[in-house]
XYZ file of C-alpha atoms in Angstrom:
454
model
C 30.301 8.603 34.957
C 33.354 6.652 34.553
C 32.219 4.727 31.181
C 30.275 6.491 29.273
C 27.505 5.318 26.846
C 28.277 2.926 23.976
C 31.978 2.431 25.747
C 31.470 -0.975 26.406
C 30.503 -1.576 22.379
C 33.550 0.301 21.731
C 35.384 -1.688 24.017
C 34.018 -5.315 22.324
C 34.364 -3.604 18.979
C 38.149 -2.798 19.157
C 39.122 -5.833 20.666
C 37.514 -7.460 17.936
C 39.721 -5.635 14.996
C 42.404 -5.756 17.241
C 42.270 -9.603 17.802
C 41.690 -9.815 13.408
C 44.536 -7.382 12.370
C 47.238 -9.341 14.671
C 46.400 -12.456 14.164
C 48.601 -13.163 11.610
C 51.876 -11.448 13.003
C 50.800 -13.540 16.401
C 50.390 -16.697 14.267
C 53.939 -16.013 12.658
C 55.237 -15.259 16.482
C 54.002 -18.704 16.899
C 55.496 -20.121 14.330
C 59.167 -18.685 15.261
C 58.751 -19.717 18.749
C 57.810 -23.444 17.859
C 60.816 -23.548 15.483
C 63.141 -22.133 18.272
C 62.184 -25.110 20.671
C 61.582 -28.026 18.163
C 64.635 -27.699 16.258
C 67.169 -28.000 19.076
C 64.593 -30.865 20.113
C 65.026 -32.862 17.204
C 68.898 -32.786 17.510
C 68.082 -33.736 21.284
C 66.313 -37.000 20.013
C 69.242 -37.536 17.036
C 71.723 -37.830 20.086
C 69.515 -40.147 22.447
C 69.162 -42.396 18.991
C 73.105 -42.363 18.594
C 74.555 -41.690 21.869
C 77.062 -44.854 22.768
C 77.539 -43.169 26.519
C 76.445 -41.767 29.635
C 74.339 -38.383 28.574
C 71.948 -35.350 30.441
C 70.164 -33.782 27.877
C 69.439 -30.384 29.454
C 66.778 -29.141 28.060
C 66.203 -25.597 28.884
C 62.837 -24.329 30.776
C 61.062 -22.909 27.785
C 58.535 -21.260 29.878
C 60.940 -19.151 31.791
C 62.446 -17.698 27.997
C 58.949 -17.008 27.028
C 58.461 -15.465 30.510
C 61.240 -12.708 29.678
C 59.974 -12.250 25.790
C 56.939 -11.594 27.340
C 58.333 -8.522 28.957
C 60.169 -7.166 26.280
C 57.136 -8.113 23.576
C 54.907 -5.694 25.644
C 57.426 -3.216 26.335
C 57.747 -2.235 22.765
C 53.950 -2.410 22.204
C 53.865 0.238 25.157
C 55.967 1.963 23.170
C 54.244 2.013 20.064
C 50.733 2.397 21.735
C 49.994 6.120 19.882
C 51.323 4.700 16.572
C 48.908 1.602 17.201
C 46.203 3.332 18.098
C 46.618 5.863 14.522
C 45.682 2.550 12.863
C 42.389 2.269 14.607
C 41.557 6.258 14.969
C 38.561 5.088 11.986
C 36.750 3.213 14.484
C 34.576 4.845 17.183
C 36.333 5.201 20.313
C 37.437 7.112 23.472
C 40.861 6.769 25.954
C 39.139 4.316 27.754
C 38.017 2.202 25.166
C 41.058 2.418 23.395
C 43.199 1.451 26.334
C 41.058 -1.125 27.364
C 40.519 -3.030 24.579
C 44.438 -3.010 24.253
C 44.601 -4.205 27.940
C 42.072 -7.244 27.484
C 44.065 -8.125 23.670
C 47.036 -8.758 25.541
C 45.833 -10.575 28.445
C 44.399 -12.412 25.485
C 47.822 -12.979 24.362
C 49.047 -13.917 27.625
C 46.524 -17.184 28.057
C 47.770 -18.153 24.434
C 51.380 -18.207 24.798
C 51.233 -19.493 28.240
C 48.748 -22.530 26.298
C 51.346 -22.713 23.453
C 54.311 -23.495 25.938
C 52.327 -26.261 27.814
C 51.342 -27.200 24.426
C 55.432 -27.952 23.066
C 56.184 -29.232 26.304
C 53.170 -31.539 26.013
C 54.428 -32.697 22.886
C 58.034 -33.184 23.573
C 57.541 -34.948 26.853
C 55.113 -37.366 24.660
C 58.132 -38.028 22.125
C 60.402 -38.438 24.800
C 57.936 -41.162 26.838
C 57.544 -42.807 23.572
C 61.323 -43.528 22.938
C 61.411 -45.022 27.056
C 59.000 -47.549 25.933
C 61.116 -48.961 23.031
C 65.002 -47.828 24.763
C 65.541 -49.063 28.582
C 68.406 -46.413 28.816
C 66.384 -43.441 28.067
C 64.949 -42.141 31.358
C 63.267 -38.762 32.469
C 65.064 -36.821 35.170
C 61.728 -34.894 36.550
C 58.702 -36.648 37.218
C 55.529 -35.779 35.558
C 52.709 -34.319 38.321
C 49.649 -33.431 36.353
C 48.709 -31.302 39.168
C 51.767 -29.472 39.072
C 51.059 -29.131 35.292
C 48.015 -27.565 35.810
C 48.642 -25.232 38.865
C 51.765 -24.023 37.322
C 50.026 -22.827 34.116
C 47.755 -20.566 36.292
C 50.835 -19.562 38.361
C 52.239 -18.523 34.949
C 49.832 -16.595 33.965
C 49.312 -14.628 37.029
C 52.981 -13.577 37.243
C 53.177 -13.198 33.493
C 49.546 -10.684 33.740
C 51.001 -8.827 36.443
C 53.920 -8.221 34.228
C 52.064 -7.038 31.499
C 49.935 -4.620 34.135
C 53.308 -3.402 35.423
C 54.375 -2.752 31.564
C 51.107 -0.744 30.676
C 51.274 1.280 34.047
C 54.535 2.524 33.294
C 53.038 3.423 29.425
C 50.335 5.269 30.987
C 52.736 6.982 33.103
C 55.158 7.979 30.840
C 52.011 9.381 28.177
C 50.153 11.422 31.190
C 53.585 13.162 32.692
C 56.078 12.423 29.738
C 59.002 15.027 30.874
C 58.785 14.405 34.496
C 58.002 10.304 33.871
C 61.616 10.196 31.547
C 63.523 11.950 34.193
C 62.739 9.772 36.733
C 62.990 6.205 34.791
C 66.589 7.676 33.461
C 67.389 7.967 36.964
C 66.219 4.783 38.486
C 67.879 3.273 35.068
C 70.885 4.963 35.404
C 70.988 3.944 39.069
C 70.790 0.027 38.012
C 73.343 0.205 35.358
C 76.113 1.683 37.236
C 75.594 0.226 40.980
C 74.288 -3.449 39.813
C 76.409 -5.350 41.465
C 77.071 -2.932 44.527
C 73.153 -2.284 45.099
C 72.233 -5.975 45.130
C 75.087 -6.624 47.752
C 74.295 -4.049 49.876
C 70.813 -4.333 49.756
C 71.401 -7.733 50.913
C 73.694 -6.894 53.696
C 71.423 -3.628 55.107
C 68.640 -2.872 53.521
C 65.944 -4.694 54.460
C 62.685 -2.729 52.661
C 64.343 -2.317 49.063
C 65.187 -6.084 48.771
C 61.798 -7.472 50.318
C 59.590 -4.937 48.861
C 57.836 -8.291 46.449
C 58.864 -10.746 49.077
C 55.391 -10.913 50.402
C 54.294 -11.961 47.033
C 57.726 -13.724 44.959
C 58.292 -16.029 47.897
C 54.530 -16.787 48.944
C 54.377 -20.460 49.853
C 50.773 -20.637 50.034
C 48.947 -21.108 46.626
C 45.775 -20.068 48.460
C 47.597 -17.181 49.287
C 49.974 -16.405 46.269
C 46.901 -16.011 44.079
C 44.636 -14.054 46.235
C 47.571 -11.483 46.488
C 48.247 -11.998 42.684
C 44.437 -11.153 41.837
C 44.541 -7.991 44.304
C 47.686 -6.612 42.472
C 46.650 -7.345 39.179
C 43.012 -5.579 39.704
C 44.904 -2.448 41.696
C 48.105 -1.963 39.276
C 44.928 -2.446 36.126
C 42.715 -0.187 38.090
C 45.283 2.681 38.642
C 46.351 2.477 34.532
C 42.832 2.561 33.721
C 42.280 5.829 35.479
C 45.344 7.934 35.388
C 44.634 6.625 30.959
C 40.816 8.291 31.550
C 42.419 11.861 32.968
C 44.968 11.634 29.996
C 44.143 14.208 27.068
C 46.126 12.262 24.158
C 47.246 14.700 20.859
C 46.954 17.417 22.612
C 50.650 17.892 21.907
C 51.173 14.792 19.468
C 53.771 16.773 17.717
C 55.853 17.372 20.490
C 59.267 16.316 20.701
C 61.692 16.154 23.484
C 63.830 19.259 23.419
C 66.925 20.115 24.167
C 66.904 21.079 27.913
C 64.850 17.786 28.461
C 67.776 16.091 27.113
C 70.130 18.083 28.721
C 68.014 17.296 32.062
C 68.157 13.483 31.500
C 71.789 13.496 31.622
C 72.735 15.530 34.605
C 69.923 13.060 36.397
C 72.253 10.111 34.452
C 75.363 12.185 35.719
C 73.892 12.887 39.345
C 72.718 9.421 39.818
C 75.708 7.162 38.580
C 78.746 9.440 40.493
C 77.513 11.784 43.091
C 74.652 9.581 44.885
C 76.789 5.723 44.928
C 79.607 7.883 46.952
C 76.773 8.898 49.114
C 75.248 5.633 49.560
C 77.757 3.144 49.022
C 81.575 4.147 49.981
C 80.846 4.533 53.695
C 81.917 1.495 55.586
C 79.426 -1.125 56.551
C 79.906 -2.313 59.828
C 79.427 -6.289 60.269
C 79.789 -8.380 63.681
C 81.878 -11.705 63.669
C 81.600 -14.435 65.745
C 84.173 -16.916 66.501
C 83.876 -20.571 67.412
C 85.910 -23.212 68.551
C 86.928 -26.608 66.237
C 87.034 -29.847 68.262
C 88.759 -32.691 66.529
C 86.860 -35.459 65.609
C 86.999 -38.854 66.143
C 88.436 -41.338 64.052
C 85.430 -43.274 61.902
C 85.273 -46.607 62.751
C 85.949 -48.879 59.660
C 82.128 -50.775 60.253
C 81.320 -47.016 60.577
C 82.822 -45.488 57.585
C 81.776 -48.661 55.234
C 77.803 -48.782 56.551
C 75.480 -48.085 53.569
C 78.006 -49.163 51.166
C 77.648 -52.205 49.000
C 79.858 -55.563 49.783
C 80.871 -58.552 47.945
C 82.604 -60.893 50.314
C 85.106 -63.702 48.697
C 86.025 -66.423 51.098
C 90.191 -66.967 50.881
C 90.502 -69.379 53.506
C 92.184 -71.762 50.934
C 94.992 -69.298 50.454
C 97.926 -69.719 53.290
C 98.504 -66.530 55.256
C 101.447 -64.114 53.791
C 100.337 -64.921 50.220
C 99.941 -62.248 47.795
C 96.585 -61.423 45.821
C 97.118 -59.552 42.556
C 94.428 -57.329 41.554
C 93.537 -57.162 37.742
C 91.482 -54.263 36.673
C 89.979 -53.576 32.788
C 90.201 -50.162 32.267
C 88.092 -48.617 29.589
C 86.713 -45.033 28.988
C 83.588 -43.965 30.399
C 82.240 -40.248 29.797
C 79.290 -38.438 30.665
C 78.308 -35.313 28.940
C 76.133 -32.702 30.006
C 75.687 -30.422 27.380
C 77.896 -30.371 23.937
C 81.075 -29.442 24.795
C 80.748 -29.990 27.945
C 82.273 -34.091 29.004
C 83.761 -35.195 31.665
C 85.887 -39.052 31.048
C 87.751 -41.122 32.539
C 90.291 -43.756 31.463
C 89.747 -45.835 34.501
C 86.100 -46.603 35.135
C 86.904 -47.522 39.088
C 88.980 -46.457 41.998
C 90.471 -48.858 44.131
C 91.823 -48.527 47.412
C 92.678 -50.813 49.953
C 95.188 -53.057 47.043
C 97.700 -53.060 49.984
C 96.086 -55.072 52.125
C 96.204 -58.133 49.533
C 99.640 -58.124 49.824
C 101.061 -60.874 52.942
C 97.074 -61.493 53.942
C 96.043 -62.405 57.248
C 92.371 -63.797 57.165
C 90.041 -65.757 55.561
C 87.213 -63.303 54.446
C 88.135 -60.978 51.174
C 85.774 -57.650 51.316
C 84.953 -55.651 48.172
C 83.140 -52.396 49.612
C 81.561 -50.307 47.061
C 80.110 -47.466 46.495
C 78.590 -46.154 43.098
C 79.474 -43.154 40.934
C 77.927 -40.022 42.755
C 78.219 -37.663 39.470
C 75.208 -35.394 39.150
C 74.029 -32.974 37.067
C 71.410 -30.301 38.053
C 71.182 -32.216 41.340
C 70.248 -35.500 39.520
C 72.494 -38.176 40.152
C 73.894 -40.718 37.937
C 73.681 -43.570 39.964
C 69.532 -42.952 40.572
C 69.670 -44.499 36.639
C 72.584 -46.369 35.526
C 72.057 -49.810 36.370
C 75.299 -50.569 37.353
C 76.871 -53.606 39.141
C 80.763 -54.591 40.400
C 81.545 -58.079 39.736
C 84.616 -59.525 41.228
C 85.872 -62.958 40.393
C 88.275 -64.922 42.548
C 90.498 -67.372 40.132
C 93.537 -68.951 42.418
C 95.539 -66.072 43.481
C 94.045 -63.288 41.140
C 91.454 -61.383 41.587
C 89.355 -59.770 38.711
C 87.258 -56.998 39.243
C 84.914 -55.148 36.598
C 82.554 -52.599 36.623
C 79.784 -52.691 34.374
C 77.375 -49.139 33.865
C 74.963 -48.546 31.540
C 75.034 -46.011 28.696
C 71.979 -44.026 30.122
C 69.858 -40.898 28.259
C 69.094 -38.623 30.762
C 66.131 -35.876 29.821
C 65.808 -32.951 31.626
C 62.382 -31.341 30.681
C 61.447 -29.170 33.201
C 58.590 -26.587 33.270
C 57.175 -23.626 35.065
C 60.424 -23.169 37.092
C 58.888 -19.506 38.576
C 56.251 -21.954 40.503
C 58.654 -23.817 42.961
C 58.393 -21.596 45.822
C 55.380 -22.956 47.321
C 55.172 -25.985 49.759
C 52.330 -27.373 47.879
C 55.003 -28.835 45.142
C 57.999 -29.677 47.705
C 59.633 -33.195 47.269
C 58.367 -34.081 44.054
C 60.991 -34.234 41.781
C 60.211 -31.555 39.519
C 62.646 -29.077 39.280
C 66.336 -28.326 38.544
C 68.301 -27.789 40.801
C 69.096 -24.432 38.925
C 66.346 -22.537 37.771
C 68.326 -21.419 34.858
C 71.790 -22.635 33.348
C 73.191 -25.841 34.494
C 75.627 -27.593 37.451
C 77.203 -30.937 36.959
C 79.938 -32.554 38.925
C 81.141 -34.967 40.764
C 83.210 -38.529 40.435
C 82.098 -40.617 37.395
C 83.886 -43.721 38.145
C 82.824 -45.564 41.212
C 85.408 -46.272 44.504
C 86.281 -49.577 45.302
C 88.033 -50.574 48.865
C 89.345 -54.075 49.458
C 90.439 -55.464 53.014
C 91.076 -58.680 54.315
C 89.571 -60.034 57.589
């Protein structure tokens, strides 16, 4: 039999001490975490108080840096299974028990940190929509979809289980065929490191298998589908650790160290796999086709053409004889946007007009202001989508006054769940970044003005 009897009171029992013994380093993890995000946060709503211009307050995806920790939290507590396990050796138990009450602790784990980020982003997004009720310039950037809210926390944990599987496969590996396991991760590691750059280009060039080997699963756009291929890997990569764990005899050798021709072995593999095998692979030529087109010149724009979808003022200046002159008075004043600290982009003239030659000897009666707002944007949000700005020209005899007035806006970026925005089901809502990690901002922050007379 594959359990044997009292296993499954084993089981119940170990994940019981285990849940009691770590619940205060987990509650200190916790702790650390919620400091890391609410800190920052509170200088975040210092600057929205205080800010006396245009801001994005790019808030990182918390979600994604608890994704990674995630990963390298479970790593090392693969690494220290034996060690953890010498801690519990007083309680009854066998390999499976032992390795599957670890299993089930950190799936445990999993649901709570994957409740404790929707929990901080909860609670910022609250702060945040509390400050919009009493500021009019403090706006969110993503919208809030509580069905995305929901459906991304299961997404989450799926990828983040599957992760954790992965993790404790590779453990069981490396306990069950130690020499052979090291030797073959130094290679694949050593393979990485020294051809990263070279092995992701050409596998995108080339090789088709390597580089869409998860592609049936990473860039799933069905949810139906995404999770009934997330629940088959989960249970196969689980069910394969669970019994290559029950054919492992642990202590049998707990005293054994890696010697010296191990060692030895491990860096001829390094050697082998970082010089010999990327001249193999990688300095042959790689043929590519080309294609050339032709360019046709295009047509000039017509001017109703080039100005449609702009906005227009239109002045009448039939009063003013033909030939006359119109001067054009512009304030200038300083506007700047900032997208993270030390990161602004200013101006000392908060418009560009074109078109001021056309004032001079007029012929017509009708003066036309076209306009067309600032299109700076910052992780594909644009400025314009909350400024409420407005041109306001003012005719007074031959002079004409022109102003642009833009609000100071707050701009919160509070995204979460970014690892759930390849599926259709959440296209053209508004609640991503543009980048699912760092930032891009760009663009004009002054708006363009064109004058003409007809």
């Amino acid at each position: 039999m594959f359990m044997v009897k009292g296993e499954y009171a084993n089981i119940k029992n170990l994940l019981r001490v285990r849940l009691k013994t770590n619940a205060k380093s987990f509650k200190w993890i916790l702790i650390l975490l919620g400091l890391f995000v609410f800190v920052p946060f509170v200088g975040t709503i210092v600057g929205i108080l205080q800010s006396n211009h245009v801001r994005f307050y790019n808030i990182g995806d918390f979600s994604l840096t608890i994704f990674f920790g995630i990963g390298l939290r479970y790593f090392v507590l693969m690494l220290m299974y034996r060690s953890t396990n010498d801690k519990l050796s007083v309680y009854p138990q066998t390999n499976n028990s032992r390795f599957i009450s670890s299993l089930l602790y950190n799936f445990i784990e999993v649901f709570a940190l994957a409740a404790f980020v929707l929990a901080t982003y909860l609670i910022r997004y609250i702060i945040v929509w509390v400050l919009t009720l009493f500021m009019d310039n403090v706006h969110f950037a993503l919208d809030f979809d509580l069905s995305f809210i929901i459906v991304g926390f299961f997404v989450y944990v799926a990828y983040s289980l599957l992760i954790v599987a992965t993790i404790e496969l590779i453990g069981v590996i490396l306990r069950k065929w130690t020499y052979y396991a090291i030797v073959g991760f130094t290679a694949a590691l050593s393979w990485m490191i020294a051809n990263f750059s070279t092995v992701i280009e050409n596998l995108r060039l080339r090789i088709s298998f390597p580089s869409n080997v998860l592609a049936f699963f990473i860039e799933e756009s069905s949810l139906i589908n995404f999770f009934i291929k997330a629940i088959v890997l989960l249970v196969a990569i689980t069910a394969i650790a669970v019994v290559i764990n029950r054919y492992t005899v642990y202590y049998k050798n707990q005293g054994r160290s890696l010697n010296k021709g191990v060692v030895l072995g491990c860096i001829v593999v390094a050697i082998a796999v970082m010089v010999v095998l990327p001249y193999i692979f990688f300095v042959r030529p790689i043929y590519m086709t080309q294609t050339t087109g032709t360019v046709t010149e295009g047509a000039i724009i017509p001017v109703d053409d080039f100005f449609s979808g702009f906005e227009e003022i239109r002045i009448d200046i039939s009063h003013i004889p033909n030939g006359s002159n119109i001067e054009v008075r512009v304030e200038n004043r300083e506007v700047v946007a900032e997208v993270v600290t030390g990161a602004r982009f200013f101006s000392n003239t908060h418009m560009n007009i074109s078109g001021a030659e056309s004032l001079r000897n007029i012929q017509g009666d009708t003066l036309i202001i076209s306009y067309r707002p600032s299109f700076f944007q910052a992780n594909g949000i644009m400025l314009a989508d909350f400024a409420d700005s407005q041109l306001i020209a003012n005719l007074d005899g031959n002079v004409l006054f022109v102003d642009y007035v833009i609000e100071n806006v707050q701009v919160v970026f509070l995204p979460i769940w970014g690892m759930a925005r390849q599926f259709d089901f959440f296209n053209d809502r508004n609640i991503f970044r543009t980048p699912i990690i760092g930032i891009s901002a760009g663009g004009n922050i002054t708006p363009n003005v064109w004058l003409r007379v007809e």
